[in-house]
XYZ file of C-alpha atoms in Angstrom:
575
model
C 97.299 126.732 97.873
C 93.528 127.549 97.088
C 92.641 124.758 99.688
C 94.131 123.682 102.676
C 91.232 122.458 105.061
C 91.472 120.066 108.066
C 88.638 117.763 109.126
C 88.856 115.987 112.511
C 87.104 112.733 113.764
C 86.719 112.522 117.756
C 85.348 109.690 119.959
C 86.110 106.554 122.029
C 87.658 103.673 120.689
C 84.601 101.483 119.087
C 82.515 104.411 117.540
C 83.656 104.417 114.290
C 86.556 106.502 113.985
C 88.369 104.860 111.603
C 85.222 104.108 109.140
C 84.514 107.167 109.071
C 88.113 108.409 108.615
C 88.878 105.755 105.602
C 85.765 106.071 103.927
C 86.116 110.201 104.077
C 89.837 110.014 102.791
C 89.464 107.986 100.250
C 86.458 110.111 98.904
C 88.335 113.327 98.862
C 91.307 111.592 97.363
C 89.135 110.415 94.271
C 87.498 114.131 94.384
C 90.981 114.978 93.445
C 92.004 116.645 96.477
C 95.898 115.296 98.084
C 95.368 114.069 101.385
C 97.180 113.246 104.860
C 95.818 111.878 107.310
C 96.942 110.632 111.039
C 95.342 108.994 113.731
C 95.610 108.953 117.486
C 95.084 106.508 119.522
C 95.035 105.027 122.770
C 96.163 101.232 123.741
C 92.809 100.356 124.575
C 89.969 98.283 122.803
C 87.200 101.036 123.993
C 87.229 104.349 125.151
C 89.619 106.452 125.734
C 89.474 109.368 123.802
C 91.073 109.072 120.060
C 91.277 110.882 117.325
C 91.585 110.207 113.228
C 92.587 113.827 111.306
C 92.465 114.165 107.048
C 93.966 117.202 106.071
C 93.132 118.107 102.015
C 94.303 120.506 99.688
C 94.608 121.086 96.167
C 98.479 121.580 96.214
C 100.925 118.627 97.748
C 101.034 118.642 101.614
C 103.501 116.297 103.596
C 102.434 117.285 107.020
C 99.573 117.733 109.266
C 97.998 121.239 110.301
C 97.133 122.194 113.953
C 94.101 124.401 112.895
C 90.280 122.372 112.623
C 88.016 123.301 109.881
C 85.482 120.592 110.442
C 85.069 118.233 113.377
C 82.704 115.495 114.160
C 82.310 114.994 117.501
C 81.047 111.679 118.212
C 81.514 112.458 121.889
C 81.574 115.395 124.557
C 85.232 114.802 125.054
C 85.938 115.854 121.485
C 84.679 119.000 122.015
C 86.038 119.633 124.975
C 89.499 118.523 123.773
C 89.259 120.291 120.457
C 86.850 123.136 120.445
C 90.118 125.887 120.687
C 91.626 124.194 117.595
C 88.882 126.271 115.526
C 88.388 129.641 114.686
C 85.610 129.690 112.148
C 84.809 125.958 111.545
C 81.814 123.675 111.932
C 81.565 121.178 115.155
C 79.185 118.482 113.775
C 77.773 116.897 116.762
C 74.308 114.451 117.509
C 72.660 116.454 120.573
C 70.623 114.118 120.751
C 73.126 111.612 122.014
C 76.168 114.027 122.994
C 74.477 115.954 125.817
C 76.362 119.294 125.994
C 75.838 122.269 129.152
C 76.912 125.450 126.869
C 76.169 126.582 123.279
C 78.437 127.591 120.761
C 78.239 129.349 117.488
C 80.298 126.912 115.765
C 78.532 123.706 117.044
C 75.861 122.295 114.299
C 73.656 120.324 115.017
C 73.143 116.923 113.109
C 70.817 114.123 114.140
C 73.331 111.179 113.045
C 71.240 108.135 114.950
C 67.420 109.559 113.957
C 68.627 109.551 110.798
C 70.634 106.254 110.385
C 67.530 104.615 111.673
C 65.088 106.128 109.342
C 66.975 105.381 106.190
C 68.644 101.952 106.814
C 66.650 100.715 109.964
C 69.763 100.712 112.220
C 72.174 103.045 114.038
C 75.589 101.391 112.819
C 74.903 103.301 109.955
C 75.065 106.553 111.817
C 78.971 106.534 110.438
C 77.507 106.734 106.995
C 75.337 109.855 108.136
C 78.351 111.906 109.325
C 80.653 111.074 106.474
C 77.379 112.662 103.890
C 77.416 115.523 106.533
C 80.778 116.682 106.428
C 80.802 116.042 102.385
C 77.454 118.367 102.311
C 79.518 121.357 104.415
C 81.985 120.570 101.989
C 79.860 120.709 98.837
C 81.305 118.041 97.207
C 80.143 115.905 94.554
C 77.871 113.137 96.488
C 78.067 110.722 93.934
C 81.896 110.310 94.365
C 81.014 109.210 98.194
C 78.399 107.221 96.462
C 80.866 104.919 94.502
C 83.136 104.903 97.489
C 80.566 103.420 99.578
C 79.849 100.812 96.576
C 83.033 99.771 96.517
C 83.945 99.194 100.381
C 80.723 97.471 100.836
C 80.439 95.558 97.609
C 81.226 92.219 99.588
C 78.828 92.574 102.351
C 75.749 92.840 99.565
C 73.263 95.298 97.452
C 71.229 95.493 100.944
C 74.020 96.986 102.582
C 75.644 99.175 99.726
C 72.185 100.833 99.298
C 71.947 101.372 103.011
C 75.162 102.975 103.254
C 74.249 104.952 100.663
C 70.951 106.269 101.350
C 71.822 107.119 105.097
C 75.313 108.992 103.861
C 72.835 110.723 101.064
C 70.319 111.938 103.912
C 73.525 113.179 105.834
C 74.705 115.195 102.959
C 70.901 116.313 102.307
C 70.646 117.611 106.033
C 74.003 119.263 105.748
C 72.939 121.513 102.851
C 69.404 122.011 103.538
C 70.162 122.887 107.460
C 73.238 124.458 107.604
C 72.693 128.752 108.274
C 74.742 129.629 104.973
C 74.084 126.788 102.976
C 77.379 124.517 102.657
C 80.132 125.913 104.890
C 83.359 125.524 102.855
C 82.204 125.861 98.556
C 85.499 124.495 97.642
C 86.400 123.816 94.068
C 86.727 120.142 93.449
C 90.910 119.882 91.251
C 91.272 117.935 88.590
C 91.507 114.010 89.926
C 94.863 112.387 90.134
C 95.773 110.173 87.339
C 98.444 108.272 88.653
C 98.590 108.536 92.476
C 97.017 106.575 95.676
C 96.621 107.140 99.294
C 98.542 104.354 101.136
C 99.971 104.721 104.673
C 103.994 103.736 105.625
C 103.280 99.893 106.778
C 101.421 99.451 103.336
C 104.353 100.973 101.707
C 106.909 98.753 103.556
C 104.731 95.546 102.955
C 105.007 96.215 99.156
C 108.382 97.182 99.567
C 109.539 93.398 100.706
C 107.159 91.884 97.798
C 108.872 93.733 95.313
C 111.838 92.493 96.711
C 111.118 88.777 96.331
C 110.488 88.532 100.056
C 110.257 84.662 100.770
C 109.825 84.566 104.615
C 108.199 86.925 107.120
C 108.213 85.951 110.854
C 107.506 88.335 113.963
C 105.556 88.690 116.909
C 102.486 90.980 116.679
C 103.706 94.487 118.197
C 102.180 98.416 117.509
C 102.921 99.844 115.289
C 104.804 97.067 113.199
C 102.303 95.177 113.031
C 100.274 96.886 109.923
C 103.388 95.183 108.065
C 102.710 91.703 109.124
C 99.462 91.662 108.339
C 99.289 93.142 104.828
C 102.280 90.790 103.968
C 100.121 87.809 105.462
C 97.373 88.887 102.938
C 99.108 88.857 100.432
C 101.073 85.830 101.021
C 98.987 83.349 98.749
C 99.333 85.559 95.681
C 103.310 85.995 96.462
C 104.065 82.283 97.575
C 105.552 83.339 100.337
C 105.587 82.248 104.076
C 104.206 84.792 107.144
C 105.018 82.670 110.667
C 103.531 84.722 113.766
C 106.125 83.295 116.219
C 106.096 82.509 119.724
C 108.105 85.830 120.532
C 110.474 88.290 119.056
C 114.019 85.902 119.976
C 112.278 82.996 117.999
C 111.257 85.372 115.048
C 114.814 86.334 114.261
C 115.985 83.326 114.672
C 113.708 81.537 112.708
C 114.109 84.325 109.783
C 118.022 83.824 110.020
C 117.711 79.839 109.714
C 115.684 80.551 106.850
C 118.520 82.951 105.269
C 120.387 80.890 105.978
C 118.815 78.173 103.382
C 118.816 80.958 100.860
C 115.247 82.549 101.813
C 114.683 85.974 101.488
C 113.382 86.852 105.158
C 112.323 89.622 107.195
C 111.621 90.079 111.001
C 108.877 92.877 111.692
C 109.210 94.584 115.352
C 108.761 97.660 117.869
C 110.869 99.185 119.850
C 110.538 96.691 123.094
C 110.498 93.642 120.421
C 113.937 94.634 119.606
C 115.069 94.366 122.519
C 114.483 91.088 123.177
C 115.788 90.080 120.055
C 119.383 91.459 120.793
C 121.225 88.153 120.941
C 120.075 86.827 118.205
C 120.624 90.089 116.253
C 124.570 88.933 117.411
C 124.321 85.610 116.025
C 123.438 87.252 112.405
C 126.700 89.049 112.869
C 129.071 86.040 113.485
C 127.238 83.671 111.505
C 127.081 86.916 108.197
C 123.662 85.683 107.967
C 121.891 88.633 105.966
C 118.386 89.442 107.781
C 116.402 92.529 107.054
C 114.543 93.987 110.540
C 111.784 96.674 110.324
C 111.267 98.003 113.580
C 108.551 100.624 114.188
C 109.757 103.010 116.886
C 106.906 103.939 119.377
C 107.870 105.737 123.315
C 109.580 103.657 125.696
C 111.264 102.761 127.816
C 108.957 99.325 128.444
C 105.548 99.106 127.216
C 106.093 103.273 127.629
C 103.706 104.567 125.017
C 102.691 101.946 122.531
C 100.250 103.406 120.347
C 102.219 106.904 119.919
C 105.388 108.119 118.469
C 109.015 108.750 118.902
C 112.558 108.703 117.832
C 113.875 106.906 120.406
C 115.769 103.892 119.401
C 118.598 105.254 116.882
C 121.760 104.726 119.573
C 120.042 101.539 120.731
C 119.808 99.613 116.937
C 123.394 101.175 116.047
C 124.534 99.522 119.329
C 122.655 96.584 120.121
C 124.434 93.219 120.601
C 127.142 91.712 121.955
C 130.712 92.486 120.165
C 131.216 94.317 117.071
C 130.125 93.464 113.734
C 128.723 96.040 110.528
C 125.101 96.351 109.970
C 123.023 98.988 107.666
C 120.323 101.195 109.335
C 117.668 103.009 107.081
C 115.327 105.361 108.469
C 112.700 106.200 105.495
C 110.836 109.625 105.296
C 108.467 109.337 103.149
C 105.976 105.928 101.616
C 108.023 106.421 98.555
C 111.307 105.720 101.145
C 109.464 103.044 102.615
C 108.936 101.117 99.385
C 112.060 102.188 97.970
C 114.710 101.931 100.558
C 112.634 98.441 102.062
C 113.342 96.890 98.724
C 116.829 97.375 99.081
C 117.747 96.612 102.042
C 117.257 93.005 100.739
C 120.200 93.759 98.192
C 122.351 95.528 100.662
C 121.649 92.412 103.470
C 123.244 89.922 100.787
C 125.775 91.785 99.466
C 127.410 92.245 102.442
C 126.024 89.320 104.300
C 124.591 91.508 107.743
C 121.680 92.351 109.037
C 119.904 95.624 107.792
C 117.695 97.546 109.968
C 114.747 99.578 108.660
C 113.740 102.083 111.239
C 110.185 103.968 111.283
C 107.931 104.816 113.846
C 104.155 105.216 115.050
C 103.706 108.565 112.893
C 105.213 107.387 109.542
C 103.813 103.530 109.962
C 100.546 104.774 110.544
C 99.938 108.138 108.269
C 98.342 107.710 104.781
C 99.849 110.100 102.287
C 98.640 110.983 98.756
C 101.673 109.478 96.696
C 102.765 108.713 93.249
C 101.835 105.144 92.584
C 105.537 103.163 93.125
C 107.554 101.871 89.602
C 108.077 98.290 90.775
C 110.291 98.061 87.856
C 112.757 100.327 89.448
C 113.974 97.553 91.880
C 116.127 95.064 91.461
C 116.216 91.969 92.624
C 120.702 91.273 93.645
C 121.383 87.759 95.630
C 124.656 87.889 95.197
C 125.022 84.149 95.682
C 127.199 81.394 93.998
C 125.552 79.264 91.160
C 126.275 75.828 90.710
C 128.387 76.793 87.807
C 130.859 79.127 89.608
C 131.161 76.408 92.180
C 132.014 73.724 89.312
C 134.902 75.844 88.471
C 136.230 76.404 91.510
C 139.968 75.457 91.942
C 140.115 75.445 95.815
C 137.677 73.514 98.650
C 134.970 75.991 99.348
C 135.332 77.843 102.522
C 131.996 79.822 103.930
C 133.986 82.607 105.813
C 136.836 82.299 103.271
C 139.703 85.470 104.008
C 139.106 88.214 101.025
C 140.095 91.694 100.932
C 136.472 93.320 101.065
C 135.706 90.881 103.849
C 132.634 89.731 101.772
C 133.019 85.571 101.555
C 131.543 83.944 98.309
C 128.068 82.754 99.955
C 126.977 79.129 98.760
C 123.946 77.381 100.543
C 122.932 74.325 102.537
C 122.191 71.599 100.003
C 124.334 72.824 96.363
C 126.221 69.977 94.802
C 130.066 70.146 95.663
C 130.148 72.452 98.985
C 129.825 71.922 102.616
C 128.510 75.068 103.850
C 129.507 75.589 107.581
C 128.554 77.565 110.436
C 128.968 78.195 114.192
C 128.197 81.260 116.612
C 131.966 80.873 118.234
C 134.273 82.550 116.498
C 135.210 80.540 113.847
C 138.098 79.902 110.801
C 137.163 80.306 107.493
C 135.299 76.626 107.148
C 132.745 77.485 109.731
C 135.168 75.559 112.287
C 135.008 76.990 115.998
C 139.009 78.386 116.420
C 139.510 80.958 119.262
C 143.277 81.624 118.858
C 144.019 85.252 119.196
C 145.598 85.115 115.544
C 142.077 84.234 114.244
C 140.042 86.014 116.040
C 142.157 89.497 114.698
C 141.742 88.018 111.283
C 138.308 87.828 111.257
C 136.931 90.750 113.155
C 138.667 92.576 110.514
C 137.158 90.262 107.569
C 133.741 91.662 109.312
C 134.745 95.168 110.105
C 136.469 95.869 106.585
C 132.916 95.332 104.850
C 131.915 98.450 106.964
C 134.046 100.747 105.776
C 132.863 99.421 101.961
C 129.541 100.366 102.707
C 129.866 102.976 104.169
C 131.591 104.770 100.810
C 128.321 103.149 99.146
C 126.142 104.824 101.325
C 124.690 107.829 99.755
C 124.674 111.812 101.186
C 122.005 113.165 102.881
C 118.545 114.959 100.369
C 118.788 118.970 100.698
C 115.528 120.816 100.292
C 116.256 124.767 99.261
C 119.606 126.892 98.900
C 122.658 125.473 99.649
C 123.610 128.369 101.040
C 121.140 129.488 103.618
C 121.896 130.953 106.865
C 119.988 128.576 108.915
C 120.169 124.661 108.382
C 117.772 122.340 110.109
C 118.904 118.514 109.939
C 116.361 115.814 110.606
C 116.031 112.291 110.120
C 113.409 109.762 109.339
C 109.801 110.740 109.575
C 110.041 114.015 110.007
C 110.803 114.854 106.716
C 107.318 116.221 106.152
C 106.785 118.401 108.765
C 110.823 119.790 108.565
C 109.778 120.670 104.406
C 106.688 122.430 105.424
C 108.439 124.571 108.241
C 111.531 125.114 106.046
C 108.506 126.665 103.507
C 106.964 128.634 106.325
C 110.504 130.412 107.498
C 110.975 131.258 103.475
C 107.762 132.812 102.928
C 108.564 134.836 106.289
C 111.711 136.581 104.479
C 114.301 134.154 106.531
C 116.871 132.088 104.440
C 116.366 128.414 105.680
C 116.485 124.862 104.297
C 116.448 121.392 105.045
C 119.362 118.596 105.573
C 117.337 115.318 105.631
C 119.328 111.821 106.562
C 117.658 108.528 105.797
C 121.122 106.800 105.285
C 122.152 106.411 108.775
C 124.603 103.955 109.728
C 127.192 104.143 109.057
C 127.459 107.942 107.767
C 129.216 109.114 104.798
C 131.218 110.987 106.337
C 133.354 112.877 104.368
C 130.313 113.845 102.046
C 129.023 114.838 105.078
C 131.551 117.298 106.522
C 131.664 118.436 102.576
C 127.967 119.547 102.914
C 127.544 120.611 106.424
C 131.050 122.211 106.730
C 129.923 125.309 105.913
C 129.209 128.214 107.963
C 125.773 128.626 108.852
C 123.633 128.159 111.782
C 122.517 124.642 112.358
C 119.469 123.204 114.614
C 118.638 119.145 114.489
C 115.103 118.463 115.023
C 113.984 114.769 116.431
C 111.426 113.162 118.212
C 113.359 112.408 121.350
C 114.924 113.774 124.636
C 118.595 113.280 124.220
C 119.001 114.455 120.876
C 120.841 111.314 119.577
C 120.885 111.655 115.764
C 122.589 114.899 117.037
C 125.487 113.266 118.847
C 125.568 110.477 116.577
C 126.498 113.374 113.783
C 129.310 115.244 116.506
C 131.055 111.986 116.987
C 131.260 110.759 113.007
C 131.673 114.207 111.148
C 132.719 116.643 114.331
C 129.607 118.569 112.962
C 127.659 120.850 116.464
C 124.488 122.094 116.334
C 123.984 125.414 117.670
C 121.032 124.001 118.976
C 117.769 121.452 118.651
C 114.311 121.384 118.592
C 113.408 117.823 120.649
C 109.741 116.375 121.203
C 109.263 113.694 123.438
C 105.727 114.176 124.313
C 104.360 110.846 122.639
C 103.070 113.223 119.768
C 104.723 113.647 115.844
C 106.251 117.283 114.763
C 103.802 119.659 112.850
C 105.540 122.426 111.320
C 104.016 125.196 113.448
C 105.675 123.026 116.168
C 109.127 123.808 114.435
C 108.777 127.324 113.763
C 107.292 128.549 116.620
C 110.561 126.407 118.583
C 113.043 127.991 116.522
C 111.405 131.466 117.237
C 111.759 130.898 121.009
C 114.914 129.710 120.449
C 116.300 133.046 118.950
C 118.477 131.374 116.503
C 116.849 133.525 113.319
């Protein structure tokens, strides 16, 4: 890797961050460069302290770095917070309006508002200025931040593009006129991508349930879930498709199971604490085999807990929520390409075996952009797995909606086709939808809903393994931190230890057997999540009998980097 280079935007919540951020990403992603960016922030409208970080290189990179090349303070806080993060990088910081006490060799000064205000008459476009800056350190081609700017402004007017334009141009200017060695980092620009985009994990979700034929969306606006929401709601017109911001989270699954119920595709989109309050109803798709597909963005708890940061902290709780027993599917995606992929079907899966189908992410993933391969839509399949009016013509027998069969899986007609009375009721009920709470019965059908388990579960695939099979330590993850556990699994190789990578995104219910088949093998083995308790841990010991010999947990509100992995498993001793 001829480039790896981290550039970090810090302020308070209203100065720009994110323009900056988007408008700097997507110029080094057309410059050719991969990119991966995250953001933090805090649940406030202004202030705070926050931060947006774009890591580049010219090689593929899945996770973030903890070093700082380049950082634009927009405040003192960001220096104070950050300043240790560098060891020979560039702090570009206004002095004019970020009054400081000390000097420091690194710090660079850039005069973001004088100049904003000589070139387009205001300060707003100070953003502009600092965006040209750190592309002039960078010496980059200007006139690919240039057509950026075109394009992001080209609704708000010529005035306005040329504004942008000429500040982020007299940024870039200062930059390499001012700077002591001329531009900082004289980087090669790679040959630009020819078939890949930047797009974040709610993007990649969102496009996941259009390519599915998603007909309803309903849900009650939560972080981080609800990116999802509103790039489905955008795009509703063009898909013909119905977004309903609901009331709260119990009406939003309910209204998206009525609305399976008539045959719509539909989708609930949640948080952790949203989930919870949508329990019961999460019961009544059970019962009623109503198939409903849930995206729930995990962020700290318990309560409002941490809502604009990350965690894994909700597996146990969406494997267990509800009252009784019944089967559902949870997915836990890794990657955008998971997101799109695995989104899509969990439609299929939530018809074929009529339950609801829980997509699990989480602050880090939902709100990352990674540099991708653009997503086949052609690759997913669109399976109802509904009868036509044809099948029902033929039938010799008086339709029954929870008819007896020996996959458990009832032939699914809907509300309103010519020659069947679809029934339904939340008791427990005989095979015509009837309420019937003999004991006989209620045996007969916990096991109609139980067996289809134990089908999918054999469908379910085995977990992705990234290097030898054979390596004498194994670290298992799940989810999101598939980046992060690659690039660490990388870093322990390079170092002369035999490692690799066991990564679950299938995880309820577990293969099993393919399971033990894999992980049976001797070898030390550490799980690595983002929560306390270690749950995907124990939910491994008590399917497959699998034991870690120990994991490496974060709970701090913050995602894994893989310097955050290695340097555990060091102190750990297990190498």
């Amino acid at each position: 890797m001829k480039v790896d280079l981290t550039i970090k935007i810090g302020g308070a919540a209203g100065q720009g961050l994110d323009t900056i951020g988007s408008v700097l990403s997507s110029t080094l992603m057309k410059c050719g460069f991969f990119v991966f960016t995250t953001q933090f922030y805090l649940s406030r409208i202004r202030g705070g302290h926050n931060t947006f970080q774009i890591r580049i290189s010219d090689e593929a990179i899945k996770a973030m770095d903890e070093k700082v090349d380049i950082l634009i303070a927009l405040d003192r806080a960001s220096i104070e917070n950050h300043l240790d993060e560098m060891s020979d990088g560039v702090v570009i910081v206004d002095r004019d309006t970020v009054k400081l006490d000390d000097d420091f060799d690194s710090l660079f000064h850039v005069p973001l508002l004088k100049i904003a205000k000589d070139t387009g008459g205001n300060k707003l476009y100070a953003n502009s200025v600092a965006v040209g800056a750190a592309m002039g350190l960078l010496c980059l081609d200007f006139d690919v931040l240039s057509n950026v700017l075109s394009s992001i402004f080209e609704r708000k007017g010529q005035e306005i593009i040329d504004n942008n334009i000429k500040a982020a141009k007299a940024g870039y200017d200062y930059a390499r006129d001012n700077y002591p060695q001329g531009c900082k980092f004289d980087i090669q620009q790679p040959e630009k991508h020819s078939n890949k985009m930047l797009i974040a994990g709610n993007e990649s979700v969102g496009l996941g349930a259009l390519a599915a034929g998603l007909h309803f969306l309903s849900a009650y606006p939560m972080t981080p879930s609800t990116g999802v929401m509103n790039y489905i709601a955008g795009k509703a017109g063009k898909f013909d498709l119905v977004v309903e911001q609901a009331e709260d989270e119990i009406a939003a699954l309910n209204m998206a199971i009525g609305a399976s119920f008539t045959g719509a595709r539909s989708m609930v989109t949640t948080s952790g604490g949203g989930f919870c309050l949508m329990v019961e109803a999460l019961g009544l798709a059970g019962i009623t085999e109503t198939p409903v597909v849930i995206f729930q963005a995990q962020r700290p708890g318990p309560a409002t807990g941490l809502p604009t940061m990350t965690e894994q902290g909700d597996l146990l709780f969406a494997i267990h929520a509800a009252q009784g027993e019944f089967p559902r599917c949870v997915f836990a995606p890794g990657t955008p390409e998971d997101c799109f992929y695995m989104t899509a079907n969990a439609f299929n899966i939530a018809e074929k075996y009529q339950i609801p189908v829980i997509v699990m992410s989480d602050q880090y993933l939902a709100d990352s952009m990674f540099t991708c391969e653009r997503f086949d839509a052609s690759k997913v399949s669109v399976e109802r797995h509904l009868l036509s009016d044809e099948e029902i013509k033929d039938m010799q027998e008086e339709y029954a909606r929870y008819r007896f069969t020996s996959s458990g899986i009832s032939p699914r007609a809907l509300p309103g086709q010519a020659g069947v009375l679809v029934g339904a009721d939340s008791d427990e009920h005989d095979e015509f939808g009837h309420i019937d709470e003999t004991q006989e019965n209620r045996i007969k059908m916990v096991h109609k809903r139980m067996n289809k388990l134990e089908l999918l579960r054999n469908e379910m695939p085995a977990p992705e393994t990234y290097g030898s099979d054979d390596a004498e330590l194994t670290l298992i993850g799940w989810g999101s931190t598939y980046g992060p556990l690659v690039e660490a699994v990388d870093i322990l190789r390079e170092e002369g230890h035999s490692a690799n990578l066991v990564h679950f995104t299938h995880i309820h219910p577990l293969p099993a057997e393919k399971i033990k088949e894999m992980l049976g093998k001797p070898g030390m083995k550490v799980c690595v999540e983002n929560n306390r308790t270690g749950q995907f841990a124990r939910l491994l010991m008590v399917e497959t009998g699998i034991e870690m010999v120990d994991n490496v947990l974060r709970y701090d509100g913050l995602p894994f980097t893989p310097q955050f992995i290695v340097d555990s498993i060091k102190q750990k001793e297990v190498l």
